[in-house]
Tab-separated table of C-alpha atoms and ligand atoms in Angstrom:
chain	number	residue	atom	x	y	z
X	1	MET	CA	-30.560	76.146	-45.885
X	2	ALA	CA	-26.979	75.053	-45.177
X	3	GLN	CA	-26.468	71.494	-44.248
X	4	PRO	CA	-25.871	70.578	-40.765
X	5	ASN	CA	-22.109	70.439	-40.103
X	6	MET	CA	-21.393	67.335	-39.210
X	7	THR	CA	-18.091	68.054	-37.996
X	8	ALA	CA	-19.295	70.657	-35.334
X	9	GLY	CA	-18.666	69.577	-31.711
X	10	LYS	CA	-16.925	66.993	-30.640
X	11	SER	CA	-14.025	65.304	-32.986
X	12	THR	CA	-11.736	62.452	-32.246
X	13	LYS	CA	-8.066	62.930	-32.590
X	14	LYS	CA	-6.315	60.215	-34.790
X	15	LEU	CA	-4.018	58.338	-33.755
X	16	LEU	CA	-0.708	59.109	-36.154
X	17	ARG	CA	1.312	56.727	-34.971
X	18	THR	CA	3.086	54.466	-32.100
X	19	GLN	CA	6.574	54.540	-31.049
X	20	ARG	CA	8.292	51.838	-29.102
X	21	SER	CA	11.727	52.726	-27.520
X	22	GLU	CA	14.927	51.156	-29.014
X	23	GLY	CA	16.836	49.561	-25.965
X	24	SER	CA	17.665	51.279	-22.855
X	25	HIS	CA	20.476	53.078	-21.342
X	26	TRP	CA	22.069	54.028	-17.931
X	27	VAL	CA	22.067	58.063	-17.075
X	28	GLY	CA	24.865	57.846	-14.531
X	29	ASP	CA	24.780	54.678	-12.515
X	30	GLY	CA	21.176	54.954	-11.033
X	31	PHE	CA	19.118	55.480	-13.969
X	32	PRO	CA	18.682	52.613	-16.343
X	33	VAL	CA	16.213	54.378	-19.264
X	34	ARG	CA	14.142	53.680	-21.964
X	35	SER	CA	13.455	56.783	-23.784
X	36	LEU	CA	10.023	56.541	-25.068
X	37	PHE	CA	9.854	59.636	-27.556
X	38	ALA	CA	12.785	62.669	-28.255
X	39	TYR	CA	12.498	65.608	-30.247
X	40	SER	CA	15.678	64.902	-32.228
X	41	ASN	CA	13.320	62.970	-34.745
X	42	LEU	CA	10.005	64.382	-33.618
X	43	GLY	CA	10.220	67.752	-33.264
X	44	PRO	CA	6.909	69.543	-34.108
X	45	MET	CA	5.240	66.663	-33.676
X	46	ILE	CA	5.507	66.379	-30.246
X	47	SER	CA	6.551	70.550	-29.295
X	48	PRO	CA	6.060	71.645	-26.545
X	49	PHE	CA	7.724	68.715	-25.264
X	50	LEU	CA	11.404	67.358	-25.877
X	51	LEU	CA	11.827	64.154	-24.413
X	52	LEU	CA	10.632	61.243	-22.055
X	53	ASP	CA	12.872	59.081	-20.261
X	54	TYR	CA	11.424	56.321	-18.682
X	55	ALA	CA	13.375	54.523	-15.615
X	56	GLY	CA	13.021	51.093	-14.208
X	57	PRO	CA	11.230	49.726	-13.032
X	58	LEU	CA	14.314	48.038	-11.764
X	59	GLU	CA	15.138	46.026	-8.021
X	60	PHE	CA	18.042	48.029	-6.184
X	61	PRO	CA	20.044	46.166	-3.653
X	62	PRO	CA	20.600	47.992	-0.665
X	63	THR	CA	23.808	49.907	-0.813
X	64	ARG	CA	25.391	53.068	0.643
X	65	LYS	CA	26.981	54.500	-2.533
X	66	ARG	CA	25.401	57.212	-4.140
X	67	LEU	CA	23.594	56.049	-7.455
X	68	GLY	CA	22.425	58.299	-10.027
X	69	VAL	CA	24.290	61.150	-12.111
X	70	GLY	CA	26.364	64.165	-10.680
X	71	GLU	CA	26.779	67.627	-11.219
X	72	HIS	CA	25.304	68.543	-14.921
X	73	PRO	CA	23.784	71.932	-16.478
X	74	HIS	CA	20.570	72.332	-18.116
X	75	ARG	CA	19.370	75.422	-19.923
X	76	GLY	CA	16.390	76.519	-21.827
X	77	PHE	CA	13.493	74.078	-20.581
X	78	GLU	CA	12.430	72.237	-17.807
X	79	THR	CA	12.529	69.011	-16.309
X	80	VAL	CA	9.819	67.440	-14.894
X	81	THR	CA	10.168	63.925	-12.602
X	82	ILE	CA	7.462	61.777	-12.025
X	83	VAL	CA	8.179	59.174	-9.183
X	84	TYR	CA	6.076	55.801	-8.973
X	85	SER	CA	8.445	53.958	-6.815
X	86	GLY	CA	11.731	54.434	-4.697
X	87	GLU	CA	13.071	58.361	-4.383
X	88	VAL	CA	15.154	60.686	-6.146
X	89	GLU	CA	17.171	63.648	-4.559
X	90	HIS	CA	18.227	66.720	-6.169
X	91	ARG	CA	20.375	69.742	-5.622
X	92	ASP	CA	20.547	72.564	-7.439
X	93	SER	CA	23.141	75.897	-7.917
X	94	SER	CA	19.835	78.138	-7.579
X	95	GLY	CA	19.783	76.656	-3.887
X	96	SER	CA	16.732	74.285	-4.051
X	97	GLY	CA	16.327	70.696	-3.891
X	98	GLY	CA	14.413	68.155	-2.227
X	99	ARG	CA	13.874	64.737	-2.206
X	100	ILE	CA	10.798	63.123	-3.695
X	101	GLY	CA	9.224	59.724	-3.493
X	102	PRO	CA	6.022	57.689	-5.082
X	103	GLY	CA	3.346	60.152	-6.487
X	104	ASP	CA	5.548	63.072	-5.951
X	105	VAL	CA	6.616	65.308	-8.772
X	106	GLN	CA	9.652	67.504	-9.191
X	107	TRP	CA	9.070	70.618	-11.967
X	108	MET	CA	12.523	71.973	-12.457
X	109	THR	CA	12.707	75.188	-14.686
X	110	ALA	CA	16.275	75.693	-15.736
X	111	ALA	CA	15.592	78.562	-18.195
X	112	SER	CA	18.659	80.678	-18.068
X	113	GLY	CA	20.670	77.738	-16.459
X	114	LEU	CA	21.769	76.012	-13.787
X	115	VAL	CA	24.050	73.106	-12.693
X	116	HIS	CA	22.467	70.083	-10.355
X	117	GLU	CA	22.640	66.618	-9.527
X	118	GLU	CA	20.204	63.935	-8.962
X	119	PHE	CA	20.641	60.870	-6.754
X	120	HIS	CA	18.356	57.935	-5.644
X	121	GLY	CA	17.618	59.279	-1.981
X	122	ARG	CA	19.596	58.033	0.591
X	123	ASP	CA	17.550	56.520	2.932
X	124	PHE	CA	15.703	54.822	0.025
X	125	ALA	CA	19.504	53.360	-1.317
X	126	GLU	CA	19.964	52.012	2.101
X	127	ARG	CA	16.980	50.027	2.140
X	128	GLY	CA	17.002	49.162	-1.396
X	129	GLY	CA	14.022	48.467	-3.331
X	130	VAL	CA	12.470	49.104	-6.984
X	131	LEU	CA	13.161	52.343	-8.712
X	132	GLU	CA	10.784	53.663	-11.171
X	133	MET	CA	10.316	57.259	-12.731
X	134	VAL	CA	9.893	59.437	-15.647
X	135	GLN	CA	11.824	62.629	-16.701
X	136	LEU	CA	9.707	64.695	-19.049
X	137	TRP	CA	11.390	67.778	-20.794
X	138	VAL	CA	9.305	70.476	-21.329
X	139	ASN	CA	10.183	73.426	-23.908
X	140	LEU	CA	10.434	76.909	-22.926
X	141	PRO	CA	9.233	79.601	-25.721
X	142	ALA	CA	12.228	81.935	-26.622
X	143	LYS	CA	11.175	84.750	-24.680
X	144	GLU	CA	11.556	82.623	-21.465
X	145	LYS	CA	14.716	80.553	-22.153
X	146	MET	CA	16.737	82.832	-20.115
X	147	SER	CA	14.088	83.457	-17.579
X	148	PRO	CA	15.534	83.126	-13.978
X	149	PRO	CA	15.380	79.082	-12.778
X	150	ARG	CA	12.541	78.065	-10.713
X	151	TYR	CA	11.621	74.904	-8.954
X	152	GLN	CA	8.271	73.623	-7.646
X	153	GLY	CA	8.348	70.449	-5.541
X	154	ILE	CA	4.524	68.953	-6.018
X	155	LEU	CA	3.794	66.059	-3.287
X	156	ASN	CA	0.955	63.627	-4.319
X	157	ASN	CA	-1.230	65.205	-1.995
X	158	GLN	CA	-1.327	68.149	-3.664
X	159	ILE	CA	-2.297	66.597	-7.160
X	160	PRO	CA	-6.151	66.476	-7.413
X	161	ALA	CA	-7.044	63.163	-8.756
X	162	LEU	CA	-10.580	62.157	-10.000
X	163	SER	CA	-12.286	59.314	-11.034
X	164	LEU	CA	-12.591	58.735	-14.936
X	165	PRO	CA	-16.361	58.119	-16.323
X	166	GLY	CA	-17.306	54.770	-16.430
X	167	ASP	CA	-15.301	53.396	-13.377
X	168	ASN	CA	-12.707	53.192	-16.133
X	169	GLY	CA	-9.626	54.275	-12.905
X	170	SER	CA	-8.684	57.688	-12.023
X	171	VAL	CA	-6.785	60.673	-13.328
X	172	ARG	CA	-4.081	62.575	-10.939
X	173	ILE	CA	-4.082	66.156	-12.636
X	174	ILE	CA	-0.185	67.417	-12.302
X	175	ALA	CA	-0.579	70.200	-14.824
X	176	GLY	CA	-3.225	71.859	-16.920
X	177	GLU	CA	-7.287	70.991	-16.234
X	178	TYR	CA	-9.601	68.087	-16.167
X	179	ASP	CA	-13.106	68.368	-15.693
X	180	GLY	CA	-12.985	71.830	-14.307
X	181	VAL	CA	-10.096	70.844	-12.111
X	182	LYS	CA	-6.756	72.336	-12.225
X	183	GLY	CA	-3.527	70.865	-11.614
X	184	PRO	CA	-0.816	72.543	-9.183
X	185	ALA	CA	2.141	72.835	-11.844
X	186	ARG	CA	2.340	75.973	-12.854
X	187	THR	CA	3.604	76.156	-16.116
X	188	PHE	CA	4.764	78.915	-19.218
X	189	THR	CA	2.660	77.793	-21.948
X	190	PRO	CA	-0.525	76.064	-22.184
X	191	ILE	CA	-0.041	72.066	-21.328
X	192	ASN	CA	-1.991	69.067	-19.648
X	193	VAL	CA	0.234	66.254	-17.653
X	194	TRP	CA	-2.535	63.693	-16.500
X	195	ASP	CA	-1.199	60.473	-15.089
X	196	LEU	CA	-3.851	58.028	-16.206
X	197	HIS	CA	-4.462	54.558	-13.990
X	198	LEU	CA	-6.572	52.685	-16.471
X	199	THR	CA	-8.651	49.720	-14.588
X	200	GLY	CA	-12.094	49.302	-16.604
X	201	GLU	CA	-12.760	47.619	-20.226
X	202	GLN	CA	-15.405	50.415	-20.960
X	203	PRO	CA	-14.855	52.797	-23.758
X	204	PHE	CA	-14.682	56.261	-22.944
X	205	CYS	CA	-13.279	59.613	-24.292
X	206	LEU	CA	-10.929	61.905	-22.557
X	207	PRO	CA	-11.104	65.947	-23.790
X	208	VAL	CA	-8.289	67.328	-25.109
X	209	PRO	CA	-7.943	70.667	-26.565
X	210	GLU	CA	-8.149	71.298	-30.481
X	211	GLY	CA	-5.013	72.454	-31.839
X	212	TYR	CA	-2.740	70.843	-29.013
X	213	ASN	CA	-0.177	68.238	-29.713
X	214	THR	CA	-1.227	64.918	-28.118
X	215	ILE	CA	0.680	62.140	-26.580
X	216	LEU	CA	-0.320	58.883	-24.613
X	217	ALA	CA	2.718	57.338	-23.032
X	218	VAL	CA	1.994	53.530	-21.694
X	219	LEU	CA	4.394	52.890	-19.115
X	220	LYS	CA	2.632	49.891	-17.802
X	221	GLY	CA	-0.049	47.240	-19.658
X	222	SER	CA	-1.670	48.234	-22.689
X	223	VAL	CA	-3.978	50.506	-23.777
X	224	HIS	CA	-6.938	49.981	-27.080
X	225	VAL	CA	-7.426	53.561	-28.734
X	226	ASN	CA	-9.359	53.829	-32.263
X	227	GLY	CA	-11.386	50.766	-32.599
X	228	SER	CA	-7.906	48.579	-33.191
X	229	ASP	CA	-4.387	50.224	-32.271
X	230	VAL	CA	-2.458	48.875	-29.408
X	231	ILE	CA	-0.360	51.187	-27.416
X	232	GLY	CA	1.708	48.444	-25.592
X	233	THR	CA	4.315	48.523	-22.632
X	234	ALA	CA	7.008	51.624	-23.075
X	235	GLU	CA	5.078	52.705	-26.253
X	236	VAL	CA	3.768	55.943	-26.911
X	237	GLY	CA	0.892	56.845	-29.613
X	238	LEU	CA	1.294	60.537	-31.020
X	239	PHE	CA	-2.251	62.070	-32.098
X	240	GLU	CA	-3.055	64.382	-34.701
X	241	ARG	CA	-3.631	68.393	-33.423
X	242	SER	CA	-6.946	68.537	-35.101
X	243	GLY	CA	-10.122	67.049	-33.114
X	244	ASP	CA	-10.872	67.771	-29.073
X	245	ARG	CA	-10.706	64.142	-27.690
X	246	ILE	CA	-9.449	61.179	-27.734
X	247	CYS	CA	-11.137	57.783	-27.307
X	248	ILE	CA	-9.765	54.938	-25.256
X	249	ASP	CA	-11.620	51.580	-26.036
X	250	SER	CA	-10.167	49.329	-23.384
X	251	ALA	CA	-7.185	49.191	-21.012
X	252	GLN	CA	-6.209	46.195	-18.406
X	253	ASP	CA	-4.200	47.623	-14.989
X	254	ALA	CA	-2.462	50.014	-17.337
X	255	THR	CA	-0.715	53.408	-15.933
X	256	ALA	CA	0.506	56.058	-18.423
X	257	LEU	CA	0.526	59.793	-19.066
X	258	LEU	CA	-1.571	61.580	-21.219
X	259	LEU	CA	0.904	64.662	-22.326
X	260	SER	CA	-1.153	67.842	-24.463
X	261	GLY	CA	-0.031	71.349	-25.272
X	262	GLU	CA	-0.017	74.068	-27.383
X	263	PRO	CA	2.779	73.500	-29.735
X	264	ILE	CA	5.600	76.501	-29.429
X	265	ASP	CA	5.987	76.989	-33.058
X	266	GLU	CA	9.867	78.207	-33.367
X	267	PRO	CA	13.006	75.900	-33.966
X	268	ILE	CA	14.651	73.945	-31.703
X	269	VAL	CA	18.420	73.226	-31.712
X	270	GLY	CA	19.754	71.112	-29.171
X	271	SER	CA	23.033	69.489	-27.826
X	272	GLY	CA	22.842	67.367	-24.818
X	273	PRO	CA	21.690	69.313	-21.865
X	274	PHE	CA	20.969	72.374	-23.769
X	275	VAL	CA	17.816	73.265	-25.815
X	276	MET	CA	17.762	76.612	-27.523
X	277	ASN	CA	16.484	78.126	-30.696
X	278	ASN	CA	20.023	78.217	-32.674
X	279	ALA	CA	23.722	77.304	-32.756
X	280	ASP	CA	24.895	80.442	-31.404
X	281	GLU	CA	22.902	80.320	-28.353
X	282	ILE	CA	24.186	76.684	-27.990
X	283	ARG	CA	27.622	77.799	-28.287
X	284	GLN	CA	26.854	80.401	-25.679
X	285	ALA	CA	25.350	77.764	-23.188
X	286	ILE	CA	28.489	75.976	-23.530
X	287	SER	CA	30.851	78.804	-23.185
X	288	ASP	CA	28.686	80.062	-19.988
X	289	TYR	CA	28.546	76.646	-18.518
X	290	GLN	CA	32.246	76.312	-18.724
X	291	SER	CA	32.965	79.796	-17.387
X	292	GLY	CA	30.532	78.926	-14.163
X	293	ARG	CA	28.375	81.278	-15.195
X	294	MET	CA	25.229	78.809	-14.705
X	295	GLY	CA	26.462	78.097	-10.997
X	296	ARG	CA	28.107	75.720	-9.203
X	297	LEU	CA	26.719	73.102	-6.544
X	298	SER	CA	28.140	74.331	-3.051
V	1	MN	MN1	19.186	66.934	-14.860
């Protein structure tokens, strides 16, 4: 008779490494950013995710100036902006745009290319206040990189929020599925984007599919995982693909994003605002942008 398979059923994804952002930089004059991870050094370990910039929290005095970053292009991926405090206004060459505030999400598919601008919301800038937001870049598979651009403005009240097990806080399901509840964002490959507010000190586990790359990005507070490892403020933990859950030992007043997704097993070649599969496609993107084929802001 065969031995019982002790690995069947639940197995915990191991933490492979933690990473802290090295300093901060300004994106335009509106976004003081710490880059929590980037594909340039982590590539396949974080696929299908490419980059996570954490802006703020920083208090801005009232101004009538437009703070942010003016017209620039993107091709080959999606930018996902999640606002925690303040307001962000966006306008792009496909005719989409909008203003998002605390709890809202802008899921912009650049795909074949567009140009856009990103500024503090006008009213917020005139009032002044704390800006805190993240921008996540999500890669597209080769066959979707030249799809038409798409825009999803997702409001806080459209995002389901559930309690975590054992009175440990709450999870907002922006994309993917948790405990049978689906998030509103439409994605090209299987992805979970969960916004966690961790308030408890009891250990608990979250289901994450086998084979998915998994990243816990801690924005505020700190989170203990795997018995002893601590992921601190503005740090990320990268977990192995094998296993079907991650386990959190304790967390005190932490805000964190749990990102997981099926890896896109394709080459990544990027340059600034373009992320494609090879150097020829990057040259084409630069040429298409310069000749106006990604559109213009009217
Ligand atoms: Mn942009």
